[in-house]
Structure formats: C-alpha cells, structure tokens
C-alpha cells in the first residue's frame, strides 16, 4: 500500500474519535491530540471513553496507525491536515461557545504549508475570521454529519462530503477531497461560509421536520388519525422522504438543540428574525411535556405515584444524555410529586448524577416493579422483548405511554396494559384499573 497522508485530529470526542478511527481504517496514520490527560491515558490503554457501536473494535484493530497525545507539537510534527473536532456548546444566550475552537487555533498557530480542517459545527463566518487572523494557515470547512449510534457507517457511507475553501486554499481543499474520495460520495466544493451554512441549515431542517410531524401527531390525536400511517403516506413522496418523520416526545441530543438555537441567534445577530425556528424549538419543548397530560388523563394525581422511565439516553445505542428528553420528564414528574425509577441499558451511570433523586433500577423489570405508570423514552430494542404478561403482574397500575411509538400496541394492550402512544388513537376510558391494584380490589 502506498504511503497515505498522515492526519492530525484535535479533540477526542465523538466526532474526533470516529474521524480518527475511520481514517486509520482507510490506511492513514492518525495522531489524536486531546487536552484532557485522563482521556488520553485511557485511550492509550485501549479504553474508549464513549459508547458508540463498533468504535472500540475499530480503534483496537487500527492501534498501530493511531496515537493519542496531549502534545500539539507531536501532532504538528507529523500531519499537514489538522482536523479540528472540538466541542462548540451553546452559551446561555444560545450562541455557540467557540472557546475550545479558539484555543485549538491558537495552539496550532501558523505552521507553514499546513491546513486547519474544521469538523466542529461553527457559526457561519467563523472560518473567514480565523483565516483573517491566521493568514498563513490554510482553512477548509468540512462539517461532519454523523449521527451517534450509527457514526461509523455515517462516516464511511456519507450522503455527501462538504469541502469549503476560500481563494488561495484550494490546494488544501483538494487534499481533503482526496482523503474522502475512496468513500465514493459526492464531494460538494463551496466557499467556506456556504459550507458552514450547509451544516447548520441541514440540522435545522431535520429538526423542523421532526417538530412538524410532532405537530401533525398532536392534531391526529384530536381528530382520531394515526400519525404513523400519515408519516408513511407522506414519506413515500420522493420530495418529502420518509426519514426523520417519526413522531415522539421531541428531539434531543447535543446537535439539534444547539444548532437550531445557534442558527436562530446567528440570524438574529445579523438583524434577521428567523420566525420558523422559534416554533421548531417551542414545539419541541412542549412535546416533552405532553406526556404529563397523557398520564394525568389516567391517574387522579401523580403525588406519591411511582413512574418508571424506560430509556434515558437521547436516543438508542448511545450513553449520551445531552439534551435528553428524559431529563425534562423526570424533573416534571418529580415536580408533580411522583417518584421516578429509571432504566437504561447503557446510560444509567452517565445519567445518575444529572437526575438527583431518580432511582437507577438496573433493569426494566426492576423499574416497572410496583410502578403506577411507565413511559418509554428511548427506543432500545430490548424493550420490544419485554414479557407484557409479567409486566402487568408487576406494575401497580398497568399504564404505559410509548413516547417513541416503538412498541406493538396491540401486543401490549392484549396483555391488559393501558397503552398510549404519540399521535395514535388513544386508550379508551379515563382511569386505569388492573395489575396489583385490581387484584387487591378483587380480594
Ligand atoms: C444529528 C444529525 O442527524 C447529524 O447529521 C449531526 O451530525 C449531529 O446531529 P444525532 O444528534 O446523533 O445526529 O442524532 P439523530 O439520529 O439525528 O437524532 C436526533 C434526535 O432526534 C434524537 O433525539 C431522536 O430521537 C430524534 N428524532 C430523530 C425524532 O424524534 N424523530 C425522527 O424521525 C428522527
């Protein structure tokens, strides 16, 4: 194999580790520079600090091509292309916090003949500013579109790759395009600002699609239609597409929440009021809370009631709790006087310190034991395997709100559980009887 371009990656978070592991898999030597010493030490021991399917295996498979360091000098000695993959969390004002990006840029400096390749999601105009301040460092915008849980596949089989450069940096854009060329995806060459905007606009559009279908779901509930059939019928129209049309208790995660707000603020700072995004955000917030109304329809009060949360992570196959709907839901339930027991197959350890007073049950059945209601928050596959007959016997009152329209409603109902979903015909009757309560009443 001919010698492949060595690559530097700054930041060992989700995007950084996936980028590093995948480029190593494609035959490149990759130096990853991470500022947190403990993270570097654990990566050097072969321990991967995040839960992403297949990532540990890919890192250990390519261990001889991957190195982890806290020393930027080590990275700069080797690599011509430096991928910046640091976090850009929202500030209290909703703008993106660029301090990690700024620190990385300062530490990289202006080494001759090198290029900074920005993978982090940054506000439109960031690249232009960095290029102005560091005129000897070439700059490429190459936003990452990977989703947690399917990150390796998303990296290796992208729908498209954006490569944004401004005049003078075309050589760096060509080098980045060459790296991605083996993946066979369309490579879209633009200026830096347009590439930055593609990333923000794509996430904002997907979030809009979710809030749209959630509002359709809410109207379906009023009118007796079924949103899953509606979404199927809509999605088959090529112009609409079936993906990101799953109604539920709202989108979570670090990206949608942050990027929608960043785009809204970016527009506002430039004097434009992005009205549509305000609604997208509001609908998403309200959607998380609608579960409370569904519970109240069936229970006289939540005071003293035990509510089980099935799933905590913002989506399955990750332990990421950033922006998770479970956080809002647990706090609302506790605020109404309920006690909350929760189970998540991988996120319990990450979730526990974020959810004071919530019992981490260790299994779905343990969470459901004696519960007056349950809410499916994250669509982990194992929840489909639950023995609903057993669940009915263990719950105090068998009421289940499926916040992801994930379960076979008929199977759940036929076991005797009052089953509510999102945007689907709702359970008849107002109060739930059955389970232990009904058994006690019979005695
Ligand atoms: C997202 C973007 O998809 C990705 O391109 C970008 O790089 C990072 O942000 P991610 O946050 O990992 O990826 O997860 P994603 O699968 O997009 O889901 C985000 C949230 O939307 C989850 O909470 C999910 O449950 C929710 N969602 C998704 C829905 O409620 N309905 C859907 O139809 C799809």
XYZ file of C-alpha atoms and ligand atoms in Angstrom:
477
model
C 0.000 0.000 0.000
C 1.436 3.410 -0.914
C 2.084 5.798 1.971
C -1.147 7.620 2.854
C -1.364 11.229 4.017
C -0.790 11.390 7.800
C -3.595 13.164 9.630
C -3.899 15.141 12.845
C -7.116 15.239 14.872
C -7.664 17.771 17.648
C -10.251 16.615 20.206
C -11.117 13.052 21.222
C -14.889 13.464 21.476
C -17.467 11.692 19.314
C -16.514 13.337 16.040
C -12.757 13.268 16.743
C -12.576 9.607 17.701
C -14.783 8.463 14.845
C -12.829 10.582 12.338
C -9.529 9.237 13.658
C -10.627 5.597 13.722
C -12.146 5.750 10.233
C -9.167 7.485 8.618
C -6.899 4.909 10.291
C -9.128 2.195 8.837
C -8.648 3.822 5.416
C -4.877 3.386 5.866
C -3.772 6.747 7.272
C -1.567 7.288 10.276
C -3.511 9.492 12.694
C -2.289 11.449 15.704
C -5.107 12.491 18.055
C -4.422 15.369 20.381
C -6.714 15.649 23.405
C -6.384 18.207 26.161
C -7.826 16.032 28.966
C -4.975 13.894 30.248
C -7.137 11.103 31.739
C -8.879 10.659 28.394
C -5.540 10.282 26.628
C -4.340 7.804 29.248
C -7.455 5.676 28.913
C -7.269 5.756 25.102
C -3.616 4.723 25.298
C -4.732 1.745 27.405
C -7.248 0.908 24.682
C -10.279 2.088 26.656
C -12.713 4.218 24.662
C -14.499 6.780 26.844
C -17.770 6.867 24.849
C -20.340 4.251 23.907
C -20.510 4.031 20.117
C -21.164 0.651 18.498
C -18.044 -0.751 16.797
C -15.761 2.147 17.757
C -13.663 0.315 20.370
C -13.133 -2.550 17.962
C -12.136 -0.223 15.112
C -9.694 1.644 17.347
C -8.030 -1.536 18.579
C -7.962 -3.001 15.047
C -6.040 0.075 13.856
C -3.984 0.608 17.008
C -0.700 0.607 15.079
C -1.828 3.574 12.979
C -3.401 5.570 15.826
C -1.675 7.505 18.566
C -3.093 9.678 21.340
C -1.267 12.574 22.937
C -1.759 15.770 24.919
C 1.083 17.381 22.967
C 0.066 19.529 19.986
C 3.716 19.539 18.859
C 3.594 15.791 18.286
C 0.571 16.232 16.041
C 2.084 19.137 14.120
C 5.351 17.272 13.532
C 3.551 14.669 11.503
C 0.408 15.986 9.879
C -0.239 18.512 7.127
C -4.028 18.370 7.533
C -5.267 19.113 11.045
C -8.893 18.182 11.701
C -10.395 20.280 14.487
C -13.114 18.267 16.248
C -13.702 20.158 19.487
C -16.999 20.950 21.143
C -18.970 24.124 20.444
C -21.680 24.014 23.138
C -24.358 26.693 23.424
C -23.767 29.647 25.727
C -26.567 30.938 27.967
C -27.563 33.313 25.164
C -27.972 30.438 22.679
C -24.908 31.460 20.649
C -22.182 28.872 20.049
C -19.336 28.883 22.574
C -16.216 28.974 20.435
C -13.643 28.984 23.236
C -12.437 25.427 22.528
C -12.105 26.276 18.816
C -10.191 29.449 19.637
C -7.845 27.570 21.966
C -7.184 24.950 19.297
C -6.490 27.615 16.670
C -4.053 29.420 18.980
C -2.248 26.209 19.827
C -1.943 25.212 16.187
C -0.513 28.635 15.316
C 0.594 29.224 11.733
C 2.854 26.360 10.763
C 3.982 26.587 7.128
C 2.164 24.585 4.481
C -0.476 23.188 6.845
C -4.237 23.390 6.798
C -6.837 23.532 9.531
C -9.839 21.396 8.579
C -12.846 22.427 10.641
C -15.110 19.499 11.557
C -16.736 21.196 14.564
C -20.044 22.903 13.879
C -19.325 26.630 13.933
C -21.343 29.753 13.147
C -21.223 30.986 9.577
C -18.322 33.429 9.305
C -16.048 31.616 11.789
C -13.751 30.272 9.069
C -13.402 33.683 7.447
C -12.408 35.218 10.788
C -9.867 32.502 11.568
C -8.386 32.822 8.071
C -8.082 36.587 8.516
C -6.363 36.219 11.902
C -4.050 33.378 10.815
C -3.210 34.265 7.205
C -0.516 31.607 6.831
C -2.706 28.711 7.873
C -4.927 27.327 5.104
C -8.537 26.722 6.134
C -11.038 24.116 4.996
C -14.602 23.784 6.228
C -15.563 20.102 6.235
C -18.568 19.707 8.528
C -19.404 16.294 9.944
C -22.900 14.864 9.561
C -22.522 11.638 11.541
C -25.206 10.544 13.959
C -24.413 8.969 17.286
C -25.187 5.270 17.363
C -24.523 4.877 13.624
C -21.434 7.070 13.497
C -19.045 4.643 11.795
C -21.468 3.830 8.989
C -22.349 7.507 8.593
C -18.661 8.379 8.269
C -17.846 5.581 5.837
C -21.013 5.946 3.745
C -21.813 9.654 3.752
C -24.584 11.072 1.556
C -22.171 13.853 0.635
C -18.952 15.477 1.785
C -18.712 19.271 2.029
C -15.344 20.852 1.290
C -15.397 24.635 1.663
C -12.386 26.791 0.854
C -11.778 30.445 0.099
C -9.377 31.711 -2.592
C -5.752 30.673 -2.006
C -6.578 27.499 -0.079
C -7.683 25.336 -2.990
C -4.664 23.030 -2.513
C -5.923 22.175 0.981
C -9.443 21.589 -0.328
C -8.017 19.251 -2.981
C -6.086 17.335 -0.299
C -9.196 16.934 1.887
C -11.313 15.920 -1.119
C -8.675 13.290 -1.963
C -8.958 11.832 1.546
C -12.696 11.299 1.144
C -12.585 10.240 -2.486
C -12.346 6.466 -1.652
C -15.757 6.692 0.068
C -17.419 7.295 -3.311
C -19.801 10.006 -2.071
C -20.468 13.242 -3.956
C -17.978 15.883 -2.858
C -19.516 19.343 -2.809
C -16.978 22.159 -3.186
C -18.135 25.564 -1.950
C -16.724 28.660 -0.259
C -16.167 28.406 3.499
C -19.286 30.309 4.606
C -21.622 28.267 2.402
C -20.176 25.030 3.721
C -20.667 26.246 7.302
C -24.263 27.154 6.451
C -24.977 23.728 4.915
C -24.294 22.093 8.270
C -26.469 24.451 10.329
C -29.254 24.517 7.763
C -29.283 20.713 7.457
C -29.647 20.175 11.190
C -32.235 22.948 11.471
C -34.200 21.428 8.589
C -34.180 17.954 10.151
C -35.285 19.409 13.494
C -38.052 21.269 11.633
C -39.163 18.003 10.041
C -39.411 16.386 13.488
C -41.314 19.300 15.041
C -43.618 19.315 12.011
C -44.512 15.642 12.349
C -44.916 16.085 16.100
C -47.485 18.802 15.499
C -49.234 16.606 12.935
C -49.235 13.872 15.613
C -50.869 16.200 18.105
C -53.587 17.084 15.606
C -54.013 13.386 14.738
C -54.771 12.740 18.398
C -57.530 15.320 18.311
C -59.011 14.031 15.066
C -58.596 10.285 15.518
C -55.977 9.723 12.795
C -52.790 7.685 13.178
C -49.554 9.605 12.647
C -47.507 6.511 11.809
C -49.748 5.849 8.802
C -49.769 9.538 7.935
C -45.949 9.678 8.034
C -45.728 6.563 5.878
C -48.075 8.037 3.328
C -46.219 11.335 3.294
C -42.747 9.814 3.281
C -43.286 7.830 0.115
C -43.418 11.122 -1.738
C -39.838 11.478 -3.004
C -39.945 15.203 -2.389
C -40.628 14.609 1.303
C -38.761 11.374 2.100
C -39.561 9.002 4.926
C -36.638 9.730 7.264
C -36.963 11.996 10.304
C -40.724 11.713 10.254
C -41.051 9.718 13.462
C -43.284 11.454 15.927
C -42.300 11.186 19.576
C -41.536 13.125 22.714
C -39.227 15.536 20.938
C -35.717 15.547 19.586
C -32.774 15.609 21.955
C -29.030 15.313 21.718
C -26.342 17.920 21.631
C -26.572 18.833 17.964
C -30.164 19.652 17.051
C -30.823 21.649 20.195
C -27.567 23.554 19.874
C -27.546 24.085 16.113
C -31.145 25.242 15.822
C -30.509 27.778 18.532
C -27.122 28.767 17.034
C -28.712 29.403 13.622
C -31.538 31.378 15.186
C -29.051 33.548 17.102
C -26.781 33.912 14.094
C -29.721 35.213 12.096
C -30.796 37.498 14.957
C -27.279 38.894 15.362
C -27.309 39.766 11.672
C -30.674 41.512 12.083
C -32.931 38.743 10.749
C -35.737 37.260 12.837
C -35.902 33.547 11.949
C -39.513 33.048 12.919
C -39.851 29.415 11.867
C -37.044 28.238 14.157
C -38.726 29.786 17.199
C -41.682 27.498 16.587
C -39.466 24.468 15.983
C -37.873 24.993 19.397
C -41.160 25.713 21.174
C -42.923 22.692 19.702
C -40.023 20.506 20.780
C -40.128 21.798 24.350
C -43.887 21.370 24.636
C -43.717 17.885 23.138
C -41.615 16.622 26.048
C -44.285 17.857 28.443
C -47.321 16.421 26.670
C -46.566 13.086 28.294
C -47.645 14.633 31.594
C -51.119 15.286 30.207
C -51.349 11.701 28.968
C -50.513 10.411 32.442
C -52.957 12.770 34.102
C -55.761 11.533 31.853
C -55.460 8.178 33.559
C -54.243 8.930 37.065
C -56.074 11.156 39.553
C -52.815 12.566 40.809
C -49.116 11.991 40.420
C -48.417 12.712 44.077
C -46.820 9.657 45.643
C -47.041 7.697 42.402
C -44.097 5.669 41.110
C -43.363 6.283 37.428
C -40.908 4.125 35.503
C -38.853 5.627 32.690
C -37.747 3.073 30.116
C -34.644 4.518 28.475
C -32.772 7.683 29.397
C -30.277 8.412 26.600
C -31.391 10.909 23.957
C -31.571 8.014 21.507
C -30.669 4.323 21.483
C -27.130 2.945 21.070
C -25.543 5.803 22.926
C -24.954 6.783 26.543
C -25.186 10.464 25.624
C -27.552 12.348 27.918
C -27.083 15.800 26.379
C -30.482 17.317 25.638
C -32.209 14.051 26.573
C -35.994 14.330 26.922
C -35.728 12.078 29.995
C -34.114 14.928 31.953
C -37.102 17.230 31.466
C -39.582 14.443 32.017
C -38.022 13.207 35.260
C -37.854 16.732 36.654
C -41.502 17.403 35.705
C -42.637 14.141 37.298
C -40.724 14.878 40.486
C -42.156 18.396 40.441
C -45.656 16.874 40.408
C -44.816 14.752 43.443
C -44.076 11.435 41.736
C -41.095 9.222 42.452
C -39.157 8.178 39.380
C -37.454 4.856 38.738
C -35.472 4.542 35.544
C -33.635 2.013 33.466
C -31.293 2.468 30.537
C -29.102 -0.354 29.213
C -26.015 1.882 28.915
C -26.727 5.428 30.107
C -27.511 4.889 33.806
C -24.006 5.785 35.018
C -23.896 8.966 32.917
C -27.479 9.842 33.848
C -27.349 9.263 37.621
C -25.545 12.490 38.608
C -27.795 14.502 36.264
C -31.028 13.188 37.790
C -30.911 13.609 41.555
C -33.489 11.534 43.372
C -34.172 9.238 40.423
C -33.740 5.557 41.242
C -31.495 3.829 38.710
C -33.165 0.449 38.664
C -30.623 -1.698 36.790
C -33.270 -3.499 34.721
C -36.556 -2.671 33.026
C -38.450 -5.090 35.223
C -36.958 -3.611 38.394
C -38.036 -0.132 37.272
C -41.555 -1.394 36.476
C -41.947 -3.227 39.796
C -44.778 -1.535 41.676
C -44.987 1.324 39.149
C -48.225 3.244 38.661
C -47.215 4.228 35.147
C -44.356 3.766 32.713
C -43.044 5.960 29.920
C -40.922 4.585 27.112
C -38.463 7.410 26.488
C -35.740 5.780 24.364
C -36.414 3.083 21.790
C -33.877 0.467 22.919
C -34.519 -2.819 21.058
C -34.720 -4.844 24.275
C -37.926 -3.079 25.328
C -39.697 -4.891 22.487
C -38.730 -8.191 24.104
C -40.439 -7.485 27.427
C -42.923 -10.105 28.612
C -46.027 -7.929 28.873
C -47.903 -10.509 30.937
C -45.139 -10.321 33.520
C -45.114 -6.507 33.298
C -48.845 -6.372 34.070
C -48.387 -8.502 37.167
C -45.543 -6.378 38.460
C -46.960 -2.904 37.847
C -49.232 -1.417 40.421
C -51.429 0.036 37.685
C -50.639 -1.066 34.145
C -50.360 2.211 32.228
C -47.718 2.695 29.564
C -47.038 5.775 27.459
C -44.914 4.881 24.446
C -43.054 8.115 23.782
C -41.467 6.771 20.601
C -44.353 4.814 19.027
C -41.966 1.907 19.277
C -43.930 -0.997 20.711
C -46.537 -3.270 19.195
C -49.544 -1.534 20.747
C -51.839 -4.498 20.146
C -49.498 -6.903 21.958
C -49.168 -4.523 24.883
C -52.903 -3.873 25.080
C -53.860 -7.509 24.790
C -51.777 -8.212 27.900
C -54.120 -5.846 29.744
C -51.986 -2.710 29.738
C -53.481 0.699 29.052
C -51.294 1.781 26.155
C -50.918 5.364 24.971
C -48.708 6.431 22.110
C -47.964 9.711 20.317
C -50.388 10.776 17.611
C -52.197 7.445 17.542
C -55.728 6.568 18.616
C -55.653 6.710 22.387
C -56.727 4.239 25.036
C -60.391 4.248 25.892
C -61.552 5.025 29.422
C -60.205 7.515 31.849
C -58.870 5.630 34.826
C -56.685 2.583 34.763
C -57.535 -0.406 36.815
C -55.789 -3.741 36.740
C -52.405 -5.019 37.819
C -51.867 -5.275 41.547
C -54.472 -2.642 42.364
C -57.231 -4.581 40.609
C -56.102 -7.832 42.160
C -56.227 -6.249 45.609
C -59.683 -4.844 44.896
C -60.924 -8.301 43.918
C -59.787 -9.771 47.225
C -27.739 14.749 14.428
C -27.699 14.798 12.892
O -28.591 13.793 12.375
C -26.296 14.581 12.385
O -26.265 14.735 10.966
C -25.377 15.610 13.040
O -24.043 15.370 12.654
C -25.486 15.558 14.554
O -26.852 15.730 14.941
P -27.651 12.890 16.348
O -27.895 14.035 17.282
O -26.564 11.927 16.655
O -27.355 13.453 14.857
O -28.993 12.033 16.280
P -30.236 11.883 15.273
O -30.337 10.459 14.871
O -30.216 12.875 14.192
O -31.450 12.156 16.273
C -31.584 13.399 16.966
C -32.827 13.387 17.824
O -33.988 13.442 17.015
C -32.987 12.156 18.722
O -33.437 12.557 19.998
C -34.046 11.344 18.019
O -34.788 10.538 18.904
C -34.912 12.439 17.411
N -35.649 12.011 16.217
C -34.978 11.626 15.091
C -37.025 12.029 16.243
O -37.659 12.393 17.248
N -37.708 11.658 15.108
C -37.073 11.263 13.971
O -37.772 10.944 12.986
C -35.665 11.239 13.964
